[in-house]
Amino acid sequence: MSSRKFFVGGNFKMNGTIKSIKAIVENLNQSNLDQNVEVVVAPPSLYLLLVRDHLKPQIEVAAQNVYDQPDGAFTGEISAHQLSDSNITWTILGHSERRTLLGESDAVVSSKTKYSINQGLGVIWCCGETLEQRESNQTVAVVTGQLAALKEALGTDAAAWSKIVVAYEPIWAIGTGKVATTEQAQDVHAAIRGWLKENVSPAVAEATRILYGGSVNDKNCKDLAKQADIDGFLVGGASLKPAFVDIVNCHL
Ligand code: PEP
């Protein structure tokens, strides 16, 4: 086992109601979660405070996006300062749904990431390839290209990288029920760690958690979790279900 603390994030996306989210919180509060796992859940922004107010403190709460400017005239946005003020300690950034549907570029994602880290937030930073890119053997080039854009913003500063959890999420596996094989996932995770070693530092490569995301469920999580370079999961659909607890407890 590596010394990296296993990390499981739950991305609720644009799902839930007050009632259903309270039920998820209640279920998490009543569950015995593996103490060796860091758990972070990301409800829609409207429900961030509801979740933070009711969820046991062992579990941290993440936004699904944040703006890269101080508080001010930015209608519709939420600032890193407002998140910290509300005890929301993490944010997801660079999710493929925002990169593809909303056109967020590598530069925008990198800028938001740098700003959030400077404001003290942890960032679940997502990367991943399309099916077309995988089928034309571009997976590693795509993912390391996304990482290179992040490095342009962060440099090699170990303190900045310590606030990042990398989530490798092949786009073809998100919400499709098609999970990457353990080998496909491990290969890309190893390539990401190798890239960090070469381009940031061996210490950052060793310390950085690399999560797998894409149709993770309570059935496939155990084998994925055994891979040397898989340090946790970012879970979408299954994070809305009681089975999320089994994913968190995949080592028990
Ligand atoms: C996600 O949204 O980050 C994700 C991995 O979704 P799902 O688990 O539903 O594929």
PDB file of C-alpha atoms and ligand atoms in Angstrom:
ATOM      1  CA  MET A   1       0.000   0.000   0.000  1.00  0.00           C
ATOM      2  CA  SER A   2       1.275   3.473  -0.787  1.00  0.00           C
ATOM      3  CA  SER A   3       1.486   6.226   1.820  1.00  0.00           C
ATOM      4  CA  ARG A   4      -1.015   8.323  -0.144  1.00  0.00           C
ATOM      5  CA  LYS A   5      -4.332   8.605   1.681  1.00  0.00           C
ATOM      6  CA  PHE A   6      -7.099   7.031  -0.404  1.00  0.00           C
ATOM      7  CA  PHE A   7      -9.590   9.686  -1.561  1.00  0.00           C
ATOM      8  CA  VAL A   8     -13.192   9.236  -2.689  1.00  0.00           C
ATOM      9  CA  GLY A   9     -15.113  12.178  -4.111  1.00  0.00           C
ATOM     10  CA  GLY A  10     -18.827  12.212  -4.869  1.00  0.00           C
ATOM     11  CA  ASN A  11     -19.911  14.485  -7.704  1.00  0.00           C
ATOM     12  CA  PHE A  12     -23.683  14.956  -7.510  1.00  0.00           C
ATOM     13  CA  LYS A  13     -23.610  17.074 -10.713  1.00  0.00           C
ATOM     14  CA  MET A  14     -26.936  18.908 -11.304  1.00  0.00           C
ATOM     15  CA  ASN A  15     -28.954  16.288  -9.397  1.00  0.00           C
ATOM     16  CA  GLY A  16     -31.009  16.245  -6.236  1.00  0.00           C
ATOM     17  CA  THR A  17     -33.641  18.081  -4.263  1.00  0.00           C
ATOM     18  CA  ILE A  18     -33.650  19.251  -0.664  1.00  0.00           C
ATOM     19  CA  LYS A  19     -35.351  15.989   0.243  1.00  0.00           C
ATOM     20  CA  SER A  20     -33.083  13.621  -1.668  1.00  0.00           C
ATOM     21  CA  ILE A  21     -29.910  15.419  -0.644  1.00  0.00           C
ATOM     22  CA  LYS A  22     -30.937  15.339   3.018  1.00  0.00           C
ATOM     23  CA  ALA A  23     -31.452  11.581   2.633  1.00  0.00           C
ATOM     24  CA  ILE A  24     -27.939  11.166   1.163  1.00  0.00           C
ATOM     25  CA  VAL A  25     -26.475  13.175   4.055  1.00  0.00           C
ATOM     26  CA  GLU A  26     -28.429  11.141   6.595  1.00  0.00           C
ATOM     27  CA  ASN A  27     -27.161   7.897   5.074  1.00  0.00           C
ATOM     28  CA  LEU A  28     -23.547   9.108   5.143  1.00  0.00           C
ATOM     29  CA  ASN A  29     -23.888  10.324   8.727  1.00  0.00           C
ATOM     30  CA  GLN A  30     -25.154   6.940   9.850  1.00  0.00           C
ATOM     31  CA  SER A  31     -22.537   4.893   7.979  1.00  0.00           C
ATOM     32  CA  ASN A  32     -19.250   3.648   9.337  1.00  0.00           C
ATOM     33  CA  LEU A  33     -16.770   4.999   6.842  1.00  0.00           C
ATOM     34  CA  ASP A  34     -13.207   3.733   6.589  1.00  0.00           C
ATOM     35  CA  GLN A  35     -11.197   6.216   8.670  1.00  0.00           C
ATOM     36  CA  ASN A  36      -8.259   5.814   6.300  1.00  0.00           C
ATOM     37  CA  VAL A  37     -10.217   7.304   3.409  1.00  0.00           C
ATOM     38  CA  GLU A  38     -10.665  11.019   2.749  1.00  0.00           C
ATOM     39  CA  VAL A  39     -14.245  11.600   1.605  1.00  0.00           C
ATOM     40  CA  VAL A  40     -15.454  14.761  -0.132  1.00  0.00           C
ATOM     41  CA  VAL A  41     -18.907  15.331  -1.631  1.00  0.00           C
ATOM     42  CA  ALA A  42     -19.832  17.943  -4.224  1.00  0.00           C
ATOM     43  CA  PRO A  43     -23.520  18.887  -4.280  1.00  0.00           C
ATOM     44  CA  PRO A  44     -24.932  21.540  -6.623  1.00  0.00           C
ATOM     45  CA  SER A  45     -24.080  25.041  -5.369  1.00  0.00           C
ATOM     46  CA  LEU A  46     -27.638  25.698  -4.192  1.00  0.00           C
ATOM     47  CA  TYR A  47     -27.250  22.868  -1.647  1.00  0.00           C
ATOM     48  CA  LEU A  48     -23.651  23.417  -0.503  1.00  0.00           C
ATOM     49  CA  LEU A  49     -24.595  25.015   2.810  1.00  0.00           C
ATOM     50  CA  LEU A  50     -27.417  22.576   3.467  1.00  0.00           C
ATOM     51  CA  VAL A  51     -24.929  19.735   3.120  1.00  0.00           C
ATOM     52  CA  ARG A  52     -22.184  21.450   5.119  1.00  0.00           C
ATOM     53  CA  ASP A  53     -24.607  22.258   7.948  1.00  0.00           C
ATOM     54  CA  HIS A  54     -25.911  18.688   8.251  1.00  0.00           C
ATOM     55  CA  LEU A  55     -23.024  16.434   7.224  1.00  0.00           C
ATOM     56  CA  LYS A  56     -20.634  15.006   9.815  1.00  0.00           C
ATOM     57  CA  PRO A  57     -17.370  16.967   9.887  1.00  0.00           C
ATOM     58  CA  GLN A  58     -15.309  13.897   8.896  1.00  0.00           C
ATOM     59  CA  ILE A  59     -16.611  14.451   5.348  1.00  0.00           C
ATOM     60  CA  GLU A  60     -15.586  17.607   3.525  1.00  0.00           C
ATOM     61  CA  VAL A  61     -17.685  19.444   0.962  1.00  0.00           C
ATOM     62  CA  ALA A  62     -16.662  20.619  -2.514  1.00  0.00           C
ATOM     63  CA  ALA A  63     -18.134  23.014  -5.038  1.00  0.00           C
ATOM     64  CA  GLN A  64     -18.415  21.841  -8.644  1.00  0.00           C
ATOM     65  CA  ASN A  65     -16.958  25.075 -10.006  1.00  0.00           C
ATOM     66  CA  VAL A  66     -15.554  28.394  -8.807  1.00  0.00           C
ATOM     67  CA  TYR A  67     -14.697  31.741 -10.367  1.00  0.00           C
ATOM     68  CA  ASP A  68     -11.132  33.033 -10.576  1.00  0.00           C
ATOM     69  CA  GLN A  69     -11.741  36.603  -9.403  1.00  0.00           C
ATOM     70  CA  PRO A  70     -12.260  38.237  -6.000  1.00  0.00           C
ATOM     71  CA  ASP A  71     -15.832  39.044  -4.895  1.00  0.00           C
ATOM     72  CA  GLY A  72     -17.427  41.664  -7.120  1.00  0.00           C
ATOM     73  CA  ALA A  73     -19.571  42.313 -10.164  1.00  0.00           C
ATOM     74  CA  PHE A  74     -19.677  38.768 -11.612  1.00  0.00           C
ATOM     75  CA  THR A  75     -23.349  37.859 -11.861  1.00  0.00           C
ATOM     76  CA  GLY A  76     -24.048  34.172 -11.432  1.00  0.00           C
ATOM     77  CA  GLU A  77     -20.589  33.222 -10.164  1.00  0.00           C
ATOM     78  CA  ILE A  78     -19.349  32.042  -6.760  1.00  0.00           C
ATOM     79  CA  SER A  79     -15.953  33.096  -5.393  1.00  0.00           C
ATOM     80  CA  ALA A  80     -13.308  31.025  -3.668  1.00  0.00           C
ATOM     81  CA  HIS A  81     -13.576  33.437  -0.742  1.00  0.00           C
ATOM     82  CA  GLN A  82     -17.311  32.761  -0.415  1.00  0.00           C
ATOM     83  CA  LEU A  83     -16.655  29.017  -0.449  1.00  0.00           C
ATOM     84  CA  SER A  84     -14.015  29.272   2.292  1.00  0.00           C
ATOM     85  CA  ASP A  85     -16.310  31.542   4.288  1.00  0.00           C
ATOM     86  CA  SER A  86     -18.936  28.779   4.136  1.00  0.00           C
ATOM     87  CA  ASN A  87     -16.453  26.043   5.156  1.00  0.00           C
ATOM     88  CA  ILE A  88     -16.538  24.549   1.664  1.00  0.00           C
ATOM     89  CA  THR A  89     -12.927  23.461   1.450  1.00  0.00           C
ATOM     90  CA  TRP A  90     -12.670  21.880  -2.005  1.00  0.00           C
ATOM     91  CA  THR A  91     -13.773  22.476  -5.551  1.00  0.00           C
ATOM     92  CA  ILE A  92     -13.932  20.258  -8.627  1.00  0.00           C
ATOM     93  CA  LEU A  93     -12.380  21.973 -11.658  1.00  0.00           C
ATOM     94  CA  GLY A  94     -11.947  20.969 -15.275  1.00  0.00           C
ATOM     95  CA  HIS A  95     -14.696  18.359 -15.288  1.00  0.00           C
ATOM     96  CA  SER A  96     -15.213  17.184 -18.869  1.00  0.00           C
ATOM     97  CA  GLU A  97     -18.859  18.255 -18.753  1.00  0.00           C
ATOM     98  CA  ARG A  98     -17.683  21.846 -18.267  1.00  0.00           C
ATOM     99  CA  ARG A  99     -14.766  21.521 -20.678  1.00  0.00           C
ATOM    100  CA  THR A 100     -17.010  20.092 -23.427  1.00  0.00           C
ATOM    101  CA  LEU A 101     -20.478  21.512 -22.817  1.00  0.00           C
ATOM    102  CA  LEU A 102     -19.385  24.946 -21.607  1.00  0.00           C
ATOM    103  CA  GLY A 103     -16.169  25.281 -23.583  1.00  0.00           C
ATOM    104  CA  GLU A 104     -13.815  25.730 -20.627  1.00  0.00           C
ATOM    105  CA  SER A 105     -10.318  25.743 -22.082  1.00  0.00           C
ATOM    106  CA  ASP A 106      -7.144  24.406 -20.466  1.00  0.00           C
ATOM    107  CA  ALA A 107      -6.156  28.018 -19.799  1.00  0.00           C
ATOM    108  CA  VAL A 108      -9.430  28.809 -18.006  1.00  0.00           C
ATOM    109  CA  VAL A 109      -9.229  25.632 -15.928  1.00  0.00           C
ATOM    110  CA  SER A 110      -5.599  26.371 -15.014  1.00  0.00           C
ATOM    111  CA  SER A 111      -6.386  29.935 -14.019  1.00  0.00           C
ATOM    112  CA  LYS A 112      -9.304  28.830 -11.830  1.00  0.00           C
ATOM    113  CA  THR A 113      -7.122  26.140 -10.283  1.00  0.00           C
ATOM    114  CA  LYS A 114      -4.299  28.525  -9.451  1.00  0.00           C
ATOM    115  CA  TYR A 115      -6.675  31.090  -8.007  1.00  0.00           C
ATOM    116  CA  SER A 116      -8.519  28.509  -5.879  1.00  0.00           C
ATOM    117  CA  ILE A 117      -5.303  27.092  -4.467  1.00  0.00           C
ATOM    118  CA  ASN A 118      -4.049  30.562  -3.615  1.00  0.00           C
ATOM    119  CA  GLN A 119      -7.293  31.100  -1.730  1.00  0.00           C
ATOM    120  CA  GLY A 120      -6.695  27.894   0.259  1.00  0.00           C
ATOM    121  CA  LEU A 121      -9.100  25.518  -1.471  1.00  0.00           C
ATOM    122  CA  GLY A 122      -8.240  21.953  -2.418  1.00  0.00           C
ATOM    123  CA  VAL A 123      -8.903  21.187  -6.086  1.00  0.00           C
ATOM    124  CA  ILE A 124     -10.143  17.945  -7.614  1.00  0.00           C
ATOM    125  CA  TRP A 125      -8.637  18.620 -11.018  1.00  0.00           C
ATOM    126  CA  CYS A 126     -10.096  16.521 -13.844  1.00  0.00           C
ATOM    127  CA  CYS A 127      -8.552  15.390 -17.111  1.00  0.00           C
ATOM    128  CA  GLY A 128      -9.314  12.711 -19.686  1.00  0.00           C
ATOM    129  CA  GLU A 129      -9.667  11.784 -23.315  1.00  0.00           C
ATOM    130  CA  THR A 130     -12.604  11.254 -25.694  1.00  0.00           C
ATOM    131  CA  LEU A 131     -13.299   7.860 -27.266  1.00  0.00           C
ATOM    132  CA  GLU A 132     -11.963   9.119 -30.589  1.00  0.00           C
ATOM    133  CA  GLN A 133      -8.720  10.223 -28.951  1.00  0.00           C
ATOM    134  CA  ARG A 134      -8.344   6.843 -27.197  1.00  0.00           C
ATOM    135  CA  GLU A 135      -8.977   4.951 -30.397  1.00  0.00           C
ATOM    136  CA  SER A 136      -6.306   6.956 -32.169  1.00  0.00           C
ATOM    137  CA  ASN A 137      -3.783   6.293 -29.356  1.00  0.00           C
ATOM    138  CA  GLN A 138      -3.704   9.887 -28.163  1.00  0.00           C
ATOM    139  CA  THR A 139      -4.779   9.255 -24.568  1.00  0.00           C
ATOM    140  CA  VAL A 140      -1.458   9.960 -22.871  1.00  0.00           C
ATOM    141  CA  ALA A 141      -0.736  12.934 -25.145  1.00  0.00           C
ATOM    142  CA  VAL A 142      -4.135  14.481 -24.342  1.00  0.00           C
ATOM    143  CA  VAL A 143      -3.858  14.003 -20.598  1.00  0.00           C
ATOM    144  CA  THR A 144      -0.252  15.170 -20.356  1.00  0.00           C
ATOM    145  CA  GLY A 145      -1.157  18.173 -22.524  1.00  0.00           C
ATOM    146  CA  GLN A 146      -3.829  19.092 -19.973  1.00  0.00           C
ATOM    147  CA  LEU A 147      -1.274  18.616 -17.188  1.00  0.00           C
ATOM    148  CA  ALA A 148       1.246  20.785 -19.028  1.00  0.00           C
ATOM    149  CA  ALA A 149      -1.289  23.638 -19.098  1.00  0.00           C
ATOM    150  CA  LEU A 150      -1.718  23.236 -15.350  1.00  0.00           C
ATOM    151  CA  LYS A 151       2.034  23.292 -14.828  1.00  0.00           C
ATOM    152  CA  GLU A 152       2.235  26.558 -16.763  1.00  0.00           C
ATOM    153  CA  ALA A 153       0.044  28.067 -14.072  1.00  0.00           C
ATOM    154  CA  LEU A 154       1.512  26.334 -10.995  1.00  0.00           C
ATOM    155  CA  GLY A 155       5.141  25.789 -11.923  1.00  0.00           C
ATOM    156  CA  THR A 156       6.871  23.175  -9.792  1.00  0.00           C
ATOM    157  CA  ASP A 157       5.831  24.556  -6.412  1.00  0.00           C
ATOM    158  CA  ALA A 158       5.251  21.513  -4.185  1.00  0.00           C
ATOM    159  CA  ALA A 159       2.963  23.472  -1.835  1.00  0.00           C
ATOM    160  CA  ALA A 160       0.635  24.310  -4.726  1.00  0.00           C
ATOM    161  CA  TRP A 161       0.616  20.737  -6.073  1.00  0.00           C
ATOM    162  CA  SER A 162      -0.147  19.412  -2.580  1.00  0.00           C
ATOM    163  CA  LYS A 163      -3.569  21.090  -2.869  1.00  0.00           C
ATOM    164  CA  ILE A 164      -4.370  19.142  -6.069  1.00  0.00           C
ATOM    165  CA  VAL A 165      -5.963  15.749  -6.441  1.00  0.00           C
ATOM    166  CA  VAL A 166      -5.833  14.635 -10.073  1.00  0.00           C
ATOM    167  CA  ALA A 167      -8.944  12.853 -11.359  1.00  0.00           C
ATOM    168  CA  TYR A 168      -8.356  10.862 -14.534  1.00  0.00           C
ATOM    169  CA  GLU A 169     -11.779  10.537 -16.126  1.00  0.00           C
ATOM    170  CA  PRO A 170     -11.948   9.051 -19.627  1.00  0.00           C
ATOM    171  CA  ILE A 171     -14.879  10.916 -21.172  1.00  0.00           C
ATOM    172  CA  TRP A 172     -16.216   7.748 -22.806  1.00  0.00           C
ATOM    173  CA  ALA A 173     -16.571   6.171 -19.354  1.00  0.00           C
ATOM    174  CA  ILE A 174     -18.407   9.028 -17.621  1.00  0.00           C
ATOM    175  CA  GLY A 175     -22.064   8.267 -17.027  1.00  0.00           C
ATOM    176  CA  THR A 176     -22.036   5.557 -19.702  1.00  0.00           C
ATOM    177  CA  GLY A 177     -21.748   2.419 -17.584  1.00  0.00           C
ATOM    178  CA  LYS A 178     -18.542   1.630 -19.568  1.00  0.00           C
ATOM    179  CA  VAL A 179     -15.785   1.489 -16.995  1.00  0.00           C
ATOM    180  CA  ALA A 180     -12.127   1.478 -18.067  1.00  0.00           C
ATOM    181  CA  THR A 181     -10.472  -1.875 -17.474  1.00  0.00           C
ATOM    182  CA  THR A 182      -8.154  -1.986 -14.488  1.00  0.00           C
ATOM    183  CA  GLU A 183      -5.254  -2.192 -16.945  1.00  0.00           C
ATOM    184  CA  GLN A 184      -6.420   0.801 -19.029  1.00  0.00           C
ATOM    185  CA  ALA A 185      -6.839   2.887 -15.885  1.00  0.00           C
ATOM    186  CA  GLN A 186      -3.558   1.795 -14.267  1.00  0.00           C
ATOM    187  CA  ASP A 187      -1.615   2.497 -17.483  1.00  0.00           C
ATOM    188  CA  VAL A 188      -2.853   6.089 -17.681  1.00  0.00           C
ATOM    189  CA  HIS A 189      -2.383   6.652 -13.939  1.00  0.00           C
ATOM    190  CA  ALA A 190       1.199   5.402 -14.211  1.00  0.00           C
ATOM    191  CA  ALA A 191       1.762   7.728 -17.190  1.00  0.00           C
ATOM    192  CA  ILE A 192       0.396  10.679 -15.193  1.00  0.00           C
ATOM    193  CA  ARG A 193       2.677   9.857 -12.262  1.00  0.00           C
ATOM    194  CA  GLY A 194       5.612   9.471 -14.643  1.00  0.00           C
ATOM    195  CA  TRP A 195       4.830  12.849 -16.190  1.00  0.00           C
ATOM    196  CA  LEU A 196       4.693  14.482 -12.744  1.00  0.00           C
ATOM    197  CA  LYS A 197       8.048  12.908 -11.866  1.00  0.00           C
ATOM    198  CA  GLU A 198       9.717  14.184 -15.034  1.00  0.00           C
ATOM    199  CA  ASN A 199       8.074  17.585 -15.223  1.00  0.00           C
ATOM    200  CA  VAL A 200       7.298  18.656 -11.653  1.00  0.00           C
ATOM    201  CA  SER A 201       9.360  16.610  -9.202  1.00  0.00           C
ATOM    202  CA  PRO A 202       9.769  13.049  -7.894  1.00  0.00           C
ATOM    203  CA  ALA A 203       8.375  14.159  -4.510  1.00  0.00           C
ATOM    204  CA  VAL A 204       5.214  15.651  -6.058  1.00  0.00           C
ATOM    205  CA  ALA A 205       4.765  12.521  -8.207  1.00  0.00           C
ATOM    206  CA  GLU A 206       5.009  10.316  -5.136  1.00  0.00           C
ATOM    207  CA  ALA A 207       2.631  12.437  -3.025  1.00  0.00           C
ATOM    208  CA  THR A 208      -0.107  13.312  -5.547  1.00  0.00           C
ATOM    209  CA  ARG A 209      -3.331  11.330  -5.345  1.00  0.00           C
ATOM    210  CA  ILE A 210      -4.560  10.215  -8.781  1.00  0.00           C
ATOM    211  CA  LEU A 211      -8.240   9.247  -8.794  1.00  0.00           C
ATOM    212  CA  TYR A 212     -10.062   7.246 -11.417  1.00  0.00           C
ATOM    213  CA  GLY A 213     -13.514   8.442 -12.486  1.00  0.00           C
ATOM    214  CA  GLY A 214     -15.951   6.929 -14.965  1.00  0.00           C
ATOM    215  CA  SER A 215     -18.826   4.620 -14.060  1.00  0.00           C
ATOM    216  CA  VAL A 216     -17.281   3.500 -10.769  1.00  0.00           C
ATOM    217  CA  ASN A 217     -19.711   1.457  -8.694  1.00  0.00           C
ATOM    218  CA  ASP A 218     -19.737  -0.849  -5.687  1.00  0.00           C
ATOM    219  CA  LYS A 219     -18.994  -3.846  -7.964  1.00  0.00           C
ATOM    220  CA  ASN A 220     -15.986  -2.609  -9.939  1.00  0.00           C
ATOM    221  CA  CYS A 221     -14.311  -0.456  -7.260  1.00  0.00           C
ATOM    222  CA  LYS A 222     -12.423  -3.209  -5.445  1.00  0.00           C
ATOM    223  CA  ASP A 223     -10.319  -4.338  -8.406  1.00  0.00           C
ATOM    224  CA  LEU A 224      -9.612  -0.784  -9.506  1.00  0.00           C
ATOM    225  CA  ALA A 225      -8.544   0.123  -5.956  1.00  0.00           C
ATOM    226  CA  LYS A 226      -5.905  -2.629  -5.999  1.00  0.00           C
ATOM    227  CA  GLN A 227      -3.943  -0.947  -8.805  1.00  0.00           C
ATOM    228  CA  ALA A 228      -0.655   0.589  -7.690  1.00  0.00           C
ATOM    229  CA  ASP A 229      -1.344   4.073  -9.042  1.00  0.00           C
ATOM    230  CA  ILE A 230      -5.072   4.363  -8.325  1.00  0.00           C
ATOM    231  CA  ASP A 231      -5.415   6.399  -5.137  1.00  0.00           C
ATOM    232  CA  GLY A 232      -9.175   6.787  -5.083  1.00  0.00           C
ATOM    233  CA  PHE A 233     -12.212   7.610  -7.153  1.00  0.00           C
ATOM    234  CA  LEU A 234     -14.342  10.468  -8.377  1.00  0.00           C
ATOM    235  CA  VAL A 235     -17.836   9.028  -8.433  1.00  0.00           C
ATOM    236  CA  GLY A 236     -20.778  10.562 -10.269  1.00  0.00           C
ATOM    237  CA  GLY A 237     -24.012   8.584 -10.530  1.00  0.00           C
ATOM    238  CA  ALA A 238     -23.217   6.127  -7.733  1.00  0.00           C
ATOM    239  CA  SER A 239     -22.530   8.971  -5.280  1.00  0.00           C
ATOM    240  CA  LEU A 240     -26.289   9.603  -5.205  1.00  0.00           C
ATOM    241  CA  LYS A 241     -26.946   6.060  -4.013  1.00  0.00           C
ATOM    242  CA  PRO A 242     -26.350   4.242  -0.717  1.00  0.00           C
ATOM    243  CA  ALA A 243     -23.716   2.155  -2.581  1.00  0.00           C
ATOM    244  CA  PHE A 244     -21.393   5.181  -2.354  1.00  0.00           C
ATOM    245  CA  VAL A 245     -20.589   3.962   1.158  1.00  0.00           C
ATOM    246  CA  ASP A 246     -19.402   0.622  -0.251  1.00  0.00           C
ATOM    247  CA  ILE A 247     -17.124   2.480  -2.648  1.00  0.00           C
ATOM    248  CA  VAL A 248     -15.645   4.512   0.212  1.00  0.00           C
ATOM    249  CA  ASN A 249     -15.180   1.238   2.121  1.00  0.00           C
ATOM    250  CA  CYS A 250     -13.723  -0.666  -0.824  1.00  0.00           C
ATOM    251  CA  HIS A 251     -10.680  -1.751   1.191  1.00  0.00           C
ATOM    252  CA  LEU A 252     -12.667  -3.184   4.111  1.00  0.00           C
TER     253      LEU A 252
HETATM  254  C1  PEP B   1     -18.160  12.145 -12.870  1.00  0.00           C
HETATM  255  O1  PEP B   1     -19.113  12.854 -13.078  1.00  0.00           O
HETATM  256  O2  PEP B   1     -17.113  12.645 -12.479  1.00  0.00           O
HETATM  257  C2  PEP B   1     -18.292  10.689 -13.077  1.00  0.00           C
HETATM  258  C3  PEP B   1     -17.232   9.954 -13.006  1.00  0.00           C
HETATM  259  O3  PEP B   1     -19.564  10.218 -13.336  1.00  0.00           O
HETATM  260  P1  PEP B   1     -20.045   8.672 -13.331  1.00  0.00           P
HETATM  261  O4  PEP B   1     -19.449   8.025 -12.107  1.00  0.00           O
HETATM  262  O5  PEP B   1     -21.529   8.733 -13.289  1.00  0.00           O
HETATM  263  O6  PEP B   1     -19.503   8.053 -14.587  1.00  0.00           O
END
